Amino acid sequence: MEEPWDFEFLSRIADSCLSFLSEFVDDWLANDMRVSIFKILLSWLIFSLIAIHFAWKVYGNTVNDMYYRQGTGQNGGTPDTAPHTSGWEGKAGDGPKIHRD
């Protein structure tokens, strides 16, 4: 049986999240060099993700078509059935080779 969640445990988690958020907001509002660098990097990351999203919307089908196998058959260019004998089995008159101890 699972034990019910302890209210004290949940309140500790909530308090730690609130303290982290309050410290983050205090640092965010400060005019510090590391905060400025963080803001620049965060904005660059968000801009890059948005640009990738729109580029994939525009060119996604083109990229997918470039790497999708073209042709007929089950996997694009491969035939539906393999030939009866392959190159390693030998000549058509020979039977398949078996392993003997």
PDB file of C-alpha atoms in Angstrom:
ATOM      1  CA  MET A   1       0.000   0.000   0.000  1.00  0.00           C
ATOM      2  CA  GLU A   2       1.228   3.440  -0.767  1.00  0.00           C
ATOM      3  CA  GLU A   3       1.627   5.843   2.085  1.00  0.00           C
ATOM      4  CA  PRO A   4      -0.189   9.158   1.684  1.00  0.00           C
ATOM      5  CA  TRP A   5       1.938  12.181   0.919  1.00  0.00           C
ATOM      6  CA  ASP A   6       3.003  13.995   4.013  1.00  0.00           C
ATOM      7  CA  PHE A   7       1.809  17.610   4.179  1.00  0.00           C
ATOM      8  CA  GLU A   8       5.140  18.683   5.664  1.00  0.00           C
ATOM      9  CA  PHE A   9       7.019  17.178   2.705  1.00  0.00           C
ATOM     10  CA  LEU A  10       4.809  19.024   0.213  1.00  0.00           C
ATOM     11  CA  SER A  11       5.141  22.296   2.121  1.00  0.00           C
ATOM     12  CA  ARG A  12       8.956  21.945   2.092  1.00  0.00           C
ATOM     13  CA  ILE A  13       8.924  21.447  -1.663  1.00  0.00           C
ATOM     14  CA  ALA A  14       6.652  24.465  -2.132  1.00  0.00           C
ATOM     15  CA  ASP A  15       8.820  26.616   0.166  1.00  0.00           C
ATOM     16  CA  SER A  16      12.001  25.651  -1.673  1.00  0.00           C
ATOM     17  CA  CYS A  17      10.415  26.432  -5.052  1.00  0.00           C
ATOM     18  CA  LEU A  18       9.184  29.807  -3.810  1.00  0.00           C
ATOM     19  CA  SER A  19      12.574  30.691  -2.328  1.00  0.00           C
ATOM     20  CA  PHE A  20      14.304  29.721  -5.575  1.00  0.00           C
ATOM     21  CA  LEU A  21      11.869  31.835  -7.598  1.00  0.00           C
ATOM     22  CA  SER A  22      12.243  34.824  -5.291  1.00  0.00           C
ATOM     23  CA  GLU A  23      16.051  34.631  -5.506  1.00  0.00           C
ATOM     24  CA  PHE A  24      15.811  34.288  -9.274  1.00  0.00           C
ATOM     25  CA  VAL A  25      13.568  37.366  -9.537  1.00  0.00           C
ATOM     26  CA  ASP A  26      15.927  39.345  -7.277  1.00  0.00           C
ATOM     27  CA  ASP A  27      18.899  38.373  -9.457  1.00  0.00           C
ATOM     28  CA  TRP A  28      16.913  39.080 -12.625  1.00  0.00           C
ATOM     29  CA  LEU A  29      16.138  42.630 -11.483  1.00  0.00           C
ATOM     30  CA  ALA A  30      19.709  43.317 -10.415  1.00  0.00           C
ATOM     31  CA  ASN A  31      22.030  45.161 -12.793  1.00  0.00           C
ATOM     32  CA  ASP A  32      24.744  42.529 -12.712  1.00  0.00           C
ATOM     33  CA  MET A  33      27.023  41.430 -15.549  1.00  0.00           C
ATOM     34  CA  ARG A  34      26.205  37.728 -15.203  1.00  0.00           C
ATOM     35  CA  VAL A  35      22.486  38.523 -15.294  1.00  0.00           C
ATOM     36  CA  SER A  36      23.013  40.537 -18.471  1.00  0.00           C
ATOM     37  CA  ILE A  37      24.951  37.658 -20.038  1.00  0.00           C
ATOM     38  CA  PHE A  38      22.226  35.222 -18.959  1.00  0.00           C
ATOM     39  CA  LYS A  39      19.542  37.435 -20.517  1.00  0.00           C
ATOM     40  CA  ILE A  40      21.488  37.661 -23.777  1.00  0.00           C
ATOM     41  CA  LEU A  41      22.036  33.899 -23.930  1.00  0.00           C
ATOM     42  CA  LEU A  42      18.435  33.145 -23.013  1.00  0.00           C
ATOM     43  CA  SER A  43      17.127  35.488 -25.680  1.00  0.00           C
ATOM     44  CA  TRP A  44      19.526  33.935 -28.231  1.00  0.00           C
ATOM     45  CA  LEU A  45      18.283  30.452 -27.318  1.00  0.00           C
ATOM     46  CA  ILE A  46      14.636  31.451 -27.620  1.00  0.00           C
ATOM     47  CA  PHE A  47      15.276  33.236 -30.926  1.00  0.00           C
ATOM     48  CA  SER A  48      17.115  30.173 -32.289  1.00  0.00           C
ATOM     49  CA  LEU A  49      14.332  27.787 -31.293  1.00  0.00           C
ATOM     50  CA  ILE A  50      11.701  30.020 -32.897  1.00  0.00           C
ATOM     51  CA  ALA A  51      13.792  30.318 -36.075  1.00  0.00           C
ATOM     52  CA  ILE A  52      14.245  26.524 -36.233  1.00  0.00           C
ATOM     53  CA  HIS A  53      10.512  26.038 -35.743  1.00  0.00           C
ATOM     54  CA  PHE A  54       9.590  28.384 -38.599  1.00  0.00           C
ATOM     55  CA  ALA A  55      12.320  26.999 -40.868  1.00  0.00           C
ATOM     56  CA  TRP A  56      11.032  23.478 -40.287  1.00  0.00           C
ATOM     57  CA  LYS A  57       7.495  24.636 -41.070  1.00  0.00           C
ATOM     58  CA  VAL A  58       8.669  26.137 -44.363  1.00  0.00           C
ATOM     59  CA  TYR A  59      11.322  23.613 -45.468  1.00  0.00           C
ATOM     60  CA  GLY A  60      10.368  20.492 -43.502  1.00  0.00           C
ATOM     61  CA  ASN A  61       8.569  18.749 -46.342  1.00  0.00           C
ATOM     62  CA  THR A  62      11.441  19.479 -48.718  1.00  0.00           C
ATOM     63  CA  VAL A  63      14.009  18.010 -46.321  1.00  0.00           C
ATOM     64  CA  ASN A  64      11.808  15.003 -45.660  1.00  0.00           C
ATOM     65  CA  ASP A  65      11.378  14.376 -49.396  1.00  0.00           C
ATOM     66  CA  MET A  66      15.147  14.573 -49.934  1.00  0.00           C
ATOM     67  CA  TYR A  67      15.833  11.754 -47.475  1.00  0.00           C
ATOM     68  CA  TYR A  68      12.753   9.631 -48.173  1.00  0.00           C
ATOM     69  CA  ARG A  69      13.491   6.673 -50.445  1.00  0.00           C
ATOM     70  CA  GLN A  70      12.018   7.198 -53.860  1.00  0.00           C
ATOM     71  CA  GLY A  71      10.879   4.444 -56.189  1.00  0.00           C
ATOM     72  CA  THR A  72       8.697   1.379 -56.074  1.00  0.00           C
ATOM     73  CA  GLY A  73       8.820  -1.467 -53.617  1.00  0.00           C
ATOM     74  CA  GLN A  74       8.442  -1.978 -49.938  1.00  0.00           C
ATOM     75  CA  ASN A  75      11.264   0.355 -48.863  1.00  0.00           C
ATOM     76  CA  GLY A  76      11.418   2.718 -51.766  1.00  0.00           C
ATOM     77  CA  GLY A  77      14.065   1.511 -54.215  1.00  0.00           C
ATOM     78  CA  THR A  78      14.339  -2.086 -52.939  1.00  0.00           C
ATOM     79  CA  PRO A  79      12.400  -4.788 -54.797  1.00  0.00           C
ATOM     80  CA  ASP A  80       9.440  -6.524 -53.170  1.00  0.00           C
ATOM     81  CA  THR A  81      11.088  -9.953 -53.283  1.00  0.00           C
ATOM     82  CA  ALA A  82      14.739 -10.913 -53.128  1.00  0.00           C
ATOM     83  CA  PRO A  83      16.243 -12.988 -55.955  1.00  0.00           C
ATOM     84  CA  HIS A  84      16.292 -16.750 -55.383  1.00  0.00           C
ATOM     85  CA  THR A  85      20.053 -17.090 -55.202  1.00  0.00           C
ATOM     86  CA  SER A  86      22.434 -14.497 -53.949  1.00  0.00           C
ATOM     87  CA  GLY A  87      26.095 -14.146 -54.851  1.00  0.00           C
ATOM     88  CA  TRP A  88      27.471 -16.028 -51.854  1.00  0.00           C
ATOM     89  CA  GLU A  89      25.461 -19.204 -52.477  1.00  0.00           C
ATOM     90  CA  GLY A  90      27.458 -20.117 -55.548  1.00  0.00           C
ATOM     91  CA  LYS A  91      26.292 -21.331 -58.907  1.00  0.00           C
ATOM     92  CA  ALA A  92      22.673 -22.179 -59.706  1.00  0.00           C
ATOM     93  CA  GLY A  93      23.459 -25.947 -59.912  1.00  0.00           C
ATOM     94  CA  ASP A  94      24.956 -26.084 -56.416  1.00  0.00           C
ATOM     95  CA  GLY A  95      22.702 -26.597 -53.456  1.00  0.00           C
ATOM     96  CA  PRO A  96      22.884 -24.314 -50.498  1.00  0.00           C
ATOM     97  CA  LYS A  97      26.023 -24.823 -48.387  1.00  0.00           C
ATOM     98  CA  ILE A  98      25.504 -26.221 -44.934  1.00  0.00           C
ATOM     99  CA  HIS A  99      27.762 -26.367 -41.924  1.00  0.00           C
ATOM    100  CA  ARG A 100      29.160 -29.769 -41.009  1.00  0.00           C
ATOM    101  CA  ASP A 101      31.022 -30.615 -37.839  1.00  0.00           C
TER     102      ASP A 101
END
